[in-house]
Each structure stands twice: as C-alpha cells, then as structure tokens.
C-alpha angles and dihedrals in degrees: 000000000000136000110268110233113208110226098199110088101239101251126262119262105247112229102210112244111008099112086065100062096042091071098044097271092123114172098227128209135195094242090183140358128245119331136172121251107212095189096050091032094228138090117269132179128222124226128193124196101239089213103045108013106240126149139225135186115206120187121220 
C-alpha cells in the first residue's frame, strides 16, 4: 500500500494579539517611570506596547 498524503495545510500557529497591533490598538504600559530628557530639557515617560514591544516617548 502507499503512503497516504493529507491534502489540508496543517494550520498556523495564532500569535494572541497581533492583529491588534497591527491596526494601531497597542496595549501601553508605563515602562518607566519619569525620567529627564536632556536634549528637549523636560520629563518624559516611556511607554512600551505589552503585545508587540514598541515603544513610545511621550513629553509632560
């Protein structure tokens, strides 16, 4: 007998959440708090996307 060859493409594996982010719904996150910008003189926060990763500075 021959080897029996499945048709179907084994599925992908999801990764949770990407979508998301993909389309500009980012889950921020305070990554630390307060610190000191020496080149625009004021405190910013920084702020890091828990499902992706990205990060963002945002000036008080």
């Amino acid at each position: 007998m021959a080897d029996i060859l499945p048709f179907k493409k084994p599925a992908k594996k999801k990764v949770a959440n990407k979508s998301l982010c993909r389309h500009g719904f980012h889950k921020w996150v305070v990554a630390k708090d307060t610190t000191f910008d020496s080149k625009q003189g004021r405190l910013v926060t920084l702020y890091r996307c828990q499902r992706c990763g990205k990060t963002k500075i945002e000036a008080r």
